[in-house]
Amino acid sequence: MAVGLSALQILLEEGGRKDWFSSAFIVEAAIVAAVGLAAFVIIELGRTQPFINLRLLGRYNFGLASLMQFTFGAAVFGVVFLVPNYFADAQGYNARQIGLTMIPYGAVQLVMSFATPPLMRRIGVRLAIALGFVIMAAGCLMNIHLDADAARNVIVPSLVVRGIGQSLIVVALGVMAVQGLEKAEMGSASGVFSMVRNVGGAIGIAIAGQFVVDREKLHAVHIGEAVTPYALATRDRMVDLVRLLAQHPVDRATALYSSATAPLRQRALALLDQDVHRQALLMSYSDAFLIAGLAMLACAGASLLLRGKR
């Protein structure tokens, strides 16, 4: 299992940089991952007393809850990976600023750890799970229209919202998953459930990083197609940048055509290129939050299919 999962994570993290299966290294990692994970499943299913009882995944409630746990782990770990990177790449925050910004995310989970059990008793476990996933989805979807100014005023409130949803899900989903299991199966079930979340998290982090890189390239190409020397908006922006760099009034013709402003135009083009890539990066992060939000909404719907008391 350890070998297979390690190879799978390497495959996901390095695949994009090495052009996927055109690289012999990636092909070898895929083979090791497939063989390792297949051997793990065969060995565990063939043992009378398995180290990890995979047969529990065949139970309706536990299997469905584990699938939701996997998706939840991928989304949560992926988003937790993306947020600090967003602050560093898009906002230029240092490590201290990022740490301070993430404090509300942990603080609200601490508060919710006390509030979740009585809330579950009041509204029921199934509804608490659905509510948690809806809140998580809302927290992700709050970030689908990021711009250059979206920092504390947008990201921090969404962190608080996701922290509330995450606390509800972690407790309530674990309770619902083990309903109907024998007491002797609880230990193994807990191990499987934790493993599923961790595997989902590892895959989510790898996919999230590669997703942002790929989407940034795609958006940069699309934006670049519109930012041409003949586009009116581009020429207007060039004039504004040349005037800003010149630090004195410059007429439009001089800004665009005069040899005297040629060095300023080169600097303006460099700034314009930075703007294009910055906007592409913001759009790629927005796309990632959208995917995470939709995944959480799907889990909210699936939670209504869970069986058990309330």
XYZ file of C-alpha atoms in Angstrom:
310
model
C 0.000 0.000 0.000
C 2.745 2.461 0.972
C 4.686 1.767 -2.225
C 1.583 1.992 -4.412
C 0.325 5.225 -2.865
C 3.779 6.824 -2.979
C 4.115 5.955 -6.664
C 0.616 7.284 -7.339
C 1.408 10.585 -5.642
C 4.656 10.917 -7.611
C 2.709 10.180 -10.794
C 0.170 12.904 -10.074
C 2.689 15.515 -8.904
C 5.315 15.008 -11.618
C 3.077 14.008 -14.525
C 2.367 17.518 -15.753
C 5.995 18.619 -15.560
C 7.210 15.546 -17.460
C 4.477 15.510 -20.141
C 2.716 12.534 -18.580
C 3.106 9.173 -20.308
C 5.625 10.403 -22.862
C 8.086 10.173 -19.950
C 9.517 6.744 -19.091
C 9.693 7.794 -15.432
C 5.950 8.496 -15.313
C 5.163 5.196 -17.044
C 7.271 3.353 -14.472
C 5.552 5.218 -11.617
C 2.148 4.269 -13.047
C 3.142 0.605 -13.261
C 4.480 0.578 -9.692
C 1.310 2.307 -8.441
C -0.996 -0.123 -10.253
C 0.920 -3.230 -9.163
C 1.387 -2.026 -5.585
C -2.245 -1.065 -5.018
C -3.576 -4.176 -6.773
C -1.322 -6.400 -4.652
C -2.472 -4.612 -1.500
C -6.154 -5.173 -2.339
C -5.624 -8.846 -3.271
C -3.596 -9.599 -0.138
C -6.012 -7.854 2.226
C -9.088 -9.482 0.692
C -7.425 -12.901 0.858
C -6.595 -12.776 4.569
C -8.984 -13.978 7.256
C -7.694 -11.276 9.614
C -6.626 -8.427 7.336
C -4.545 -5.511 8.551
C -7.087 -3.197 6.895
C -10.527 -4.755 6.423
C -11.446 -3.584 2.926
C -14.609 -5.710 3.002
C -16.182 -3.022 5.152
C -16.368 -0.858 2.036
C -19.024 -3.264 0.769
C -21.407 -2.181 3.538
C -23.860 0.353 2.129
C -23.508 3.107 4.712
C -19.794 2.674 5.271
C -19.015 2.420 1.555
C -21.024 5.522 0.641
C -19.642 7.459 3.603
C -16.103 6.428 2.621
C -16.648 7.681 -0.927
C -17.840 10.985 0.496
C -14.881 10.998 2.896
C -12.485 10.486 -0.035
C -14.052 13.379 -1.955
C -14.093 15.529 1.168
C -10.425 14.801 1.852
C -9.446 15.650 -1.719
C -11.375 18.935 -1.649
C -10.292 20.042 1.834
C -6.605 19.200 1.462
C -6.605 20.600 -2.064
C -8.139 23.893 -0.945
C -5.885 24.122 2.121
C -2.950 23.658 -0.258
C -4.241 26.303 -2.674
C -5.028 29.117 -0.232
C -1.451 29.752 1.024
C -0.199 29.451 -2.559
C -2.787 31.987 -3.657
C -1.650 34.450 -0.994
C 2.005 33.934 -1.944
C 1.627 33.937 -5.745
C -1.225 36.380 -6.311
C -0.938 38.699 -3.302
C 2.786 38.521 -2.507
C 2.276 37.577 1.156
C 5.214 36.277 3.195
C 5.028 33.231 5.483
C 4.111 35.295 8.552
C 1.267 37.097 6.778
C -0.074 33.808 5.409
C 0.008 32.235 8.871
C -1.857 35.138 10.443
C -4.470 35.055 7.692
C -5.111 31.332 8.260
C -5.740 31.744 12.016
C -9.533 32.256 11.658
C -9.760 28.920 9.817
C -8.385 27.029 12.801
C -10.129 29.180 15.409
C -13.616 28.575 14.037
C -12.994 24.814 13.947
C -11.995 24.915 17.617
C -15.261 26.657 18.491
C -17.294 24.304 16.302
C -15.782 21.238 17.968
C -17.870 22.158 21.026
C -20.959 23.269 19.094
C -21.230 20.327 16.680
C -22.335 17.508 19.073
C -25.357 19.394 20.506
C -26.274 20.572 17.007
C -26.204 16.967 15.767
C -28.502 15.893 18.575
C -30.896 18.683 17.670
C -31.103 18.303 13.871
C -29.899 14.729 13.347
C -26.682 13.273 11.959
C -27.773 13.014 8.320
C -28.945 16.617 8.172
C -25.756 17.766 9.910
C -23.708 16.049 7.186
C -25.764 17.614 4.396
C -25.592 21.024 6.068
C -21.830 20.699 6.490
C -21.299 19.917 2.814
C -23.576 22.775 1.730
C -21.636 25.193 3.947
C -18.341 23.841 2.590
C -19.623 24.320 -0.956
C -20.667 27.891 -0.154
C -17.199 28.609 1.248
C -15.575 27.346 -1.953
C -17.999 29.100 -4.294
C -17.338 32.406 -2.530
C -13.930 32.329 -4.249
C -14.920 31.715 -7.865
C -14.603 35.376 -8.900
C -11.172 36.249 -7.541
C -9.515 39.472 -8.656
C -6.327 41.353 -7.853
C -7.876 42.880 -4.721
C -9.361 39.653 -3.342
C -7.394 38.968 -0.189
C -8.611 39.420 3.368
C -11.991 40.780 2.317
C -12.847 37.662 0.279
C -10.580 34.777 1.266
C -10.759 35.144 5.055
C -14.599 35.078 5.236
C -14.592 32.009 2.999
C -12.053 30.345 5.311
C -14.402 30.882 8.258
C -17.347 29.455 6.314
C -15.357 26.387 5.236
C -14.115 25.888 8.797
C -17.717 25.694 10.034
C -18.684 23.208 7.334
C -15.580 21.089 7.825
C -16.218 20.707 11.553
C -19.766 19.488 10.938
C -18.661 16.980 8.310
C -15.735 15.482 10.218
C -17.819 14.617 13.277
C -21.172 13.764 11.706
C -19.849 11.716 8.779
C -17.722 9.604 11.102
C -20.742 8.880 13.302
C -22.963 7.948 10.359
C -20.315 5.751 8.710
C -20.105 3.290 11.610
C -23.843 2.973 12.199
C -24.771 -0.687 11.846
C -21.236 -2.030 12.362
C -20.351 -4.513 15.087
C -18.292 -3.308 18.022
C -15.438 -5.604 16.981
C -15.337 -3.912 13.573
C -15.044 -0.374 14.891
C -11.247 -0.322 15.117
C -10.762 -1.566 11.579
C -13.489 0.763 10.301
C -11.750 3.735 11.888
C -8.486 2.774 10.195
C -10.099 2.391 6.785
C -11.999 5.657 7.162
C -8.848 7.584 8.084
C -6.898 5.947 5.259
C -9.563 6.916 2.723
C -9.431 10.560 3.799
C -5.631 10.654 3.722
C -5.481 9.035 0.289
C -8.064 11.497 -0.970
C -6.072 14.348 0.530
C -2.816 13.261 -1.101
C -4.507 12.930 -4.471
C -6.348 16.224 -3.984
C -3.132 18.140 -3.282
C -1.395 16.659 -6.316
C -4.333 17.325 -8.627
C -4.948 20.849 -7.290
C -1.382 21.964 -7.939
C -1.318 20.558 -11.469
C -4.821 21.844 -12.203
C -3.832 25.432 -11.380
C -0.711 25.199 -13.563
C -2.629 23.796 -16.545
C -5.530 26.216 -16.245
C -3.182 29.183 -15.910
C -1.539 28.257 -19.222
C -4.934 27.865 -20.888
C -6.276 31.183 -19.597
C -3.038 32.975 -20.522
C -3.429 31.772 -24.116
C -7.068 32.873 -24.275
C -6.353 36.287 -22.764
C -3.323 36.694 -25.016
C -5.519 36.168 -28.077
C -7.514 39.247 -27.085
C -4.544 41.375 -26.035
C -3.163 42.312 -29.472
C -1.395 45.505 -30.632
C -4.446 46.351 -32.729
C -7.034 45.977 -29.971
C -8.361 49.332 -28.741
C -8.310 48.217 -25.099
C -4.671 47.143 -25.439
C -3.640 50.446 -26.991
C -5.490 52.379 -24.281
C -3.723 50.367 -21.610
C -0.349 50.939 -23.298
C -0.948 54.689 -23.351
C -1.846 54.663 -19.655
C 1.272 52.659 -18.760
C 3.590 54.846 -20.836
C 2.174 57.969 -19.199
C 2.587 56.374 -15.776
C 6.197 55.398 -16.476
C 7.036 58.767 -18.025
C 5.710 60.551 -14.928
C 4.644 63.519 -17.044
C 1.876 64.201 -19.592
C 2.350 62.380 -22.925
C -0.058 62.641 -25.843
C -1.486 59.431 -27.328
C 0.467 59.532 -30.604
C 3.777 60.090 -28.823
C 3.049 57.287 -26.371
C 2.264 54.799 -29.154
C 4.594 55.740 -32.001
C 7.405 58.107 -30.994
C 10.944 56.713 -30.887
C 11.501 58.805 -27.782
C 9.047 56.650 -25.835
C 10.263 53.294 -27.256
C 12.033 52.262 -24.006
C 8.893 53.121 -22.063
C 6.785 51.033 -24.458
C 9.056 48.036 -23.860
C 8.618 48.405 -20.119
C 4.873 48.866 -20.606
C 4.720 45.653 -22.663
C 6.492 43.788 -19.861
C 3.977 45.136 -17.338
C 1.116 44.193 -19.647
C 2.480 40.662 -19.927
C 2.618 40.472 -16.132
C -1.008 41.612 -15.979
C -2.031 38.865 -18.415
C -0.326 36.118 -16.419
C -1.596 37.506 -13.115
C -5.168 37.497 -14.399
C -4.697 33.979 -15.798
C -3.441 32.837 -12.385
C -6.456 34.354 -10.618
C -8.813 32.666 -13.074
C -7.101 29.304 -12.544
C -7.557 29.564 -8.764
C -11.204 30.527 -9.305
C -11.670 27.410 -11.447
C -10.153 25.215 -8.737
C -12.513 26.611 -6.094
C -15.443 26.051 -8.461
C -14.561 22.365 -8.900
C -14.179 21.923 -5.137
C -17.528 23.630 -4.519
C -19.339 21.432 -7.038
C -17.783 18.317 -5.487
C -19.066 19.378 -2.069
C -22.561 19.958 -3.471
C -22.490 16.443 -4.952
C -21.575 15.068 -1.521
C -24.428 17.063 0.039
C -26.836 15.295 -2.298
C -25.249 11.900 -1.630
C -25.563 12.410 2.131
C -29.339 12.214 1.808
C -28.929 8.614 0.584
C -27.268 7.494 3.815
C -29.315 5.117 5.925
C -29.744 5.184 9.659
C -31.470 7.050 12.412
C -32.049 10.644 11.296
